[in-house]
PDB file of C-alpha atoms in Angstrom:
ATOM      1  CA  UNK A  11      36.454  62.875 136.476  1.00  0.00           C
ATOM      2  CA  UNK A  12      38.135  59.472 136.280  1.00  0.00           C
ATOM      3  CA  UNK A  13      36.973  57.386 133.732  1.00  0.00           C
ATOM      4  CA  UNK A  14      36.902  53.433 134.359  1.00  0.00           C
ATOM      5  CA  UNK A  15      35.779  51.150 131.597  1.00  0.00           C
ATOM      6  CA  UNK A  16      32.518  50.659 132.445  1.00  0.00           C
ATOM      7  CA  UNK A  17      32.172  54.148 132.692  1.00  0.00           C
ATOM      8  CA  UNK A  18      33.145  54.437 129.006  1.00  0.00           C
ATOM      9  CA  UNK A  19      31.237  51.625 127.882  1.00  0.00           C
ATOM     10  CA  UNK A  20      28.476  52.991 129.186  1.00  0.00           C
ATOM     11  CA  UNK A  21      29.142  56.567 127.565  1.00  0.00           C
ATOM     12  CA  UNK A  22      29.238  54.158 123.963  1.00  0.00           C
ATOM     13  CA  UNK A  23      26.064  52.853 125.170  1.00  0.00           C
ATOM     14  CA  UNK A  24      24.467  56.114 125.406  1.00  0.00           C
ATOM     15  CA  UNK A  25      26.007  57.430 122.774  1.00  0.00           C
ATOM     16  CA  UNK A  26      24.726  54.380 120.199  1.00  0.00           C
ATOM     17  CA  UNK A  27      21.251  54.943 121.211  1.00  0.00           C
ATOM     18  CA  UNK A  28      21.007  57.972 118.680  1.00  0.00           C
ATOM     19  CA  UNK A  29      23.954  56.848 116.219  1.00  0.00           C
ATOM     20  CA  UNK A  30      26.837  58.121 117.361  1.00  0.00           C
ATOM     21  CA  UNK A  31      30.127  56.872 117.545  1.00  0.00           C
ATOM     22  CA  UNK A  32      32.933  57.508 120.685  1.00  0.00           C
ATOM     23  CA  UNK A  33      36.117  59.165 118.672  1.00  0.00           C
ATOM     24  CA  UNK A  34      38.037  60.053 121.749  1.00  0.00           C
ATOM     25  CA  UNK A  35      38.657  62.337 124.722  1.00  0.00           C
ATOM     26  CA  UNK A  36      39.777  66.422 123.823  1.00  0.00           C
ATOM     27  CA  UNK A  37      40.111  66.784 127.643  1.00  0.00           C
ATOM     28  CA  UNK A  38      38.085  67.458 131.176  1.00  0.00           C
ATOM     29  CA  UNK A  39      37.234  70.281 133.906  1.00  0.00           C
ATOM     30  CA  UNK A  40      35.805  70.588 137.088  1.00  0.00           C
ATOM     31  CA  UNK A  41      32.481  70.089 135.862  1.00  0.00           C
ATOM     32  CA  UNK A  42      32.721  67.166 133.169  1.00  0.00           C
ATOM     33  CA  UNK A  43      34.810  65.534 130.368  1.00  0.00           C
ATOM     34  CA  UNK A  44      34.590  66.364 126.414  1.00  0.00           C
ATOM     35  CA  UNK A  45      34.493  63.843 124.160  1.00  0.00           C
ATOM     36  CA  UNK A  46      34.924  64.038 120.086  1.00  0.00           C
ATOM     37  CA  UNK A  47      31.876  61.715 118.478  1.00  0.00           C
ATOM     38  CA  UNK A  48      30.623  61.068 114.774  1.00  0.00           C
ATOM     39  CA  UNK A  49      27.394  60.036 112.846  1.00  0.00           C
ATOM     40  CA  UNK A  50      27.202  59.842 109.471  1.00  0.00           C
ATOM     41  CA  UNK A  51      30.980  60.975 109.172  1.00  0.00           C
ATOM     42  CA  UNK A  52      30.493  64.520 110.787  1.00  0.00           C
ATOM     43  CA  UNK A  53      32.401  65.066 113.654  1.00  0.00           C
ATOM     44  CA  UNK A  54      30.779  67.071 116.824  1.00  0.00           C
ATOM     45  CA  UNK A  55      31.379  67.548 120.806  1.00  0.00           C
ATOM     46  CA  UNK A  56      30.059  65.852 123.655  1.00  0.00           C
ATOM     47  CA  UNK A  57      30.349  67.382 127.068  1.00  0.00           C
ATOM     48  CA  UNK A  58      29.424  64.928 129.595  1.00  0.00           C
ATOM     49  CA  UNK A  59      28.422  65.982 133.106  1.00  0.00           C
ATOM     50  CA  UNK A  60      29.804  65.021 136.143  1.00  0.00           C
ATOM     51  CA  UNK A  61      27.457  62.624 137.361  1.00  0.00           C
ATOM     52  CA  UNK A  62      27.588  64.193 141.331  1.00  0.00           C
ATOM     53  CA  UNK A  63      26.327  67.490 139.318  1.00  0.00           C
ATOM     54  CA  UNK A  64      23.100  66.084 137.739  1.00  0.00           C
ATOM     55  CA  UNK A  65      22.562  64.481 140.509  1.00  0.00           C
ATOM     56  CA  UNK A  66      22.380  67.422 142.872  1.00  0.00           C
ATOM     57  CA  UNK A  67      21.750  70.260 140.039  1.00  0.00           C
ATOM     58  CA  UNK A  68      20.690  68.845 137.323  1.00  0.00           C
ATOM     59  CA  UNK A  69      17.862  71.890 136.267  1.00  0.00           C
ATOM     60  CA  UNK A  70      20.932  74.562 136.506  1.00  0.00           C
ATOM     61  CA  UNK A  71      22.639  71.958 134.083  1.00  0.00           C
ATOM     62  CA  UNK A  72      20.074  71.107 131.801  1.00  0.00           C
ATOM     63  CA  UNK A  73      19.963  75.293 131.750  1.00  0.00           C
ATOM     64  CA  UNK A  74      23.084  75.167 129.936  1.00  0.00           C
ATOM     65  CA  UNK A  75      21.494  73.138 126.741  1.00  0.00           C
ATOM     66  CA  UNK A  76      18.526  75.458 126.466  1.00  0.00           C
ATOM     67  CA  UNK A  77      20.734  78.578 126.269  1.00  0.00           C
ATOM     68  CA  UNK A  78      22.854  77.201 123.449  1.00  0.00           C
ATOM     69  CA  UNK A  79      20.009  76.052 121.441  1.00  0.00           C
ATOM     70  CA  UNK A  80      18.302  79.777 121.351  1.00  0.00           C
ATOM     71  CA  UNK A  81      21.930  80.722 120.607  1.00  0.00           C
ATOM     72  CA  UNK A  82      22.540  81.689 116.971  1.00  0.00           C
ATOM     73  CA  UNK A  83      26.472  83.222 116.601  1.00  0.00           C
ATOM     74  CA  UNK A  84      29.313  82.304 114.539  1.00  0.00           C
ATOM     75  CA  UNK A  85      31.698  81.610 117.552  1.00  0.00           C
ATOM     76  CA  UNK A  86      29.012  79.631 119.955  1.00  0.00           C
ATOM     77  CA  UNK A  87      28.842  75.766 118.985  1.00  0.00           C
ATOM     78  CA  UNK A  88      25.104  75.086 117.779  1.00  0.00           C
ATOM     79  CA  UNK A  89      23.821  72.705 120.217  1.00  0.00           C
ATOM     80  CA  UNK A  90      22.994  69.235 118.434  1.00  0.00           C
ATOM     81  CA  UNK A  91      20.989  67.008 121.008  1.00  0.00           C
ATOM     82  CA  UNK A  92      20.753  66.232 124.821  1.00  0.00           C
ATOM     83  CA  UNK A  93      22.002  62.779 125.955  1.00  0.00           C
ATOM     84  CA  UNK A  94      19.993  61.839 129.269  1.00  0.00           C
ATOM     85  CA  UNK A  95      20.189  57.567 129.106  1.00  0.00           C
ATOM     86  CA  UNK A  96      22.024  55.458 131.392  1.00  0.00           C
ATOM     87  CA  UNK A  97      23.077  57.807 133.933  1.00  0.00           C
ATOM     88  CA  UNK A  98      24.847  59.496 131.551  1.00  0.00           C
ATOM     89  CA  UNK A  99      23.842  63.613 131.053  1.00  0.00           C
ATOM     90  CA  UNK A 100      25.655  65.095 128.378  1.00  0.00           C
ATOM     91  CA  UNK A 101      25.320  67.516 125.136  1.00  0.00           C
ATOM     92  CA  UNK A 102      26.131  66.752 122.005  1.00  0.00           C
ATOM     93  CA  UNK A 103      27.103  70.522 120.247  1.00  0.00           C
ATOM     94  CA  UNK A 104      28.686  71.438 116.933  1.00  0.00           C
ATOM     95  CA  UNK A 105      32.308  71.485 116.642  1.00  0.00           C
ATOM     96  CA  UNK A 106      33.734  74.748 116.095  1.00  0.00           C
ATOM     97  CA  UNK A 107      37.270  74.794 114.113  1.00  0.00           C
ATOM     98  CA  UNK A 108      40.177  76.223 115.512  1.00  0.00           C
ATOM     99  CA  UNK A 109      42.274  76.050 118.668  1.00  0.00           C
ATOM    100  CA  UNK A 110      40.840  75.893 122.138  1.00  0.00           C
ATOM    101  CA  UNK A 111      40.705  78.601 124.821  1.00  0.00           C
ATOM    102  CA  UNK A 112      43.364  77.049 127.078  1.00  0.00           C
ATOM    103  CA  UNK A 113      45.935  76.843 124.007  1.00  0.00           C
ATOM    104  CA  UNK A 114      44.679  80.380 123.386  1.00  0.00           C
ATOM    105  CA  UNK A 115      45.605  81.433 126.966  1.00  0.00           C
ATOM    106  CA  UNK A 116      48.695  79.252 126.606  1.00  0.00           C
ATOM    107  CA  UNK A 117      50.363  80.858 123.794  1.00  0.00           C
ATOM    108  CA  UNK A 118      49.634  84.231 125.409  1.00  0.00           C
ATOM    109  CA  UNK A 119      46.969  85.155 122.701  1.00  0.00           C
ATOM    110  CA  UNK A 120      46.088  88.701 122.765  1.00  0.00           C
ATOM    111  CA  UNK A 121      41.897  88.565 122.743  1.00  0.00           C
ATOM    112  CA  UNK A 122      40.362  91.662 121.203  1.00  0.00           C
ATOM    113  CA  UNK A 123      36.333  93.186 122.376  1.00  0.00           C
ATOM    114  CA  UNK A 124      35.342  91.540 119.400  1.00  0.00           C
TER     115      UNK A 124
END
């Protein structure tokens, strides 16, 4: 997903509407772009949709949010809120400590069952 200006703007947009704040990108997929935000000087995860994706499956993606938020486990970010304003679809989750699964994968990390 290449991100223009306006396309970030718009993102800050969004995000202002509930009080959060646009820290930076942690990195992007096939299916969207993560973003670090704040409010109230706590730091969580936005994952922002590919807009082609809502457009065309947006009730599979939407999916996605209502899992997490019957989720309760230690190692699954607690979903926070939905963002759905100004074409932007994206979910705002908890941010989990630790490295991510492609450093994980990197370093050769050798994943146990549990």
């Amino acid at each position: 997903m290449k991100l223009n200006g306006r396309d970030i703007g718009t993102i800050k947009g969004a995000l202002s509407l509930s009080g959060y704040q646009l820290s930076g990108i942690l990195g992007s997929g096939r299916f969207g772009t993560c973003y670090s935000v704040s409010r109230h000087e706590e730091n969580f995860v936005l994952k922002v949709f590919n807009k082609n994706d809502v457009k065309r499956r947006k009730t599979k993606i939407a999916r996605e949010g209502k899992i997490l938020a019957a989720i309760d486990h230690c190692a699954i970010p607690k979903m926070i809120q939905v963002i759905d304003a100004d074409g932007i679809y994206g979910l705002i989750m908890e941010k989990k400590p630790g490295n991510s699964l492609e450093e994980l994968i990197n370093w050769d990390y050798d994943f146990s069952e549990n």
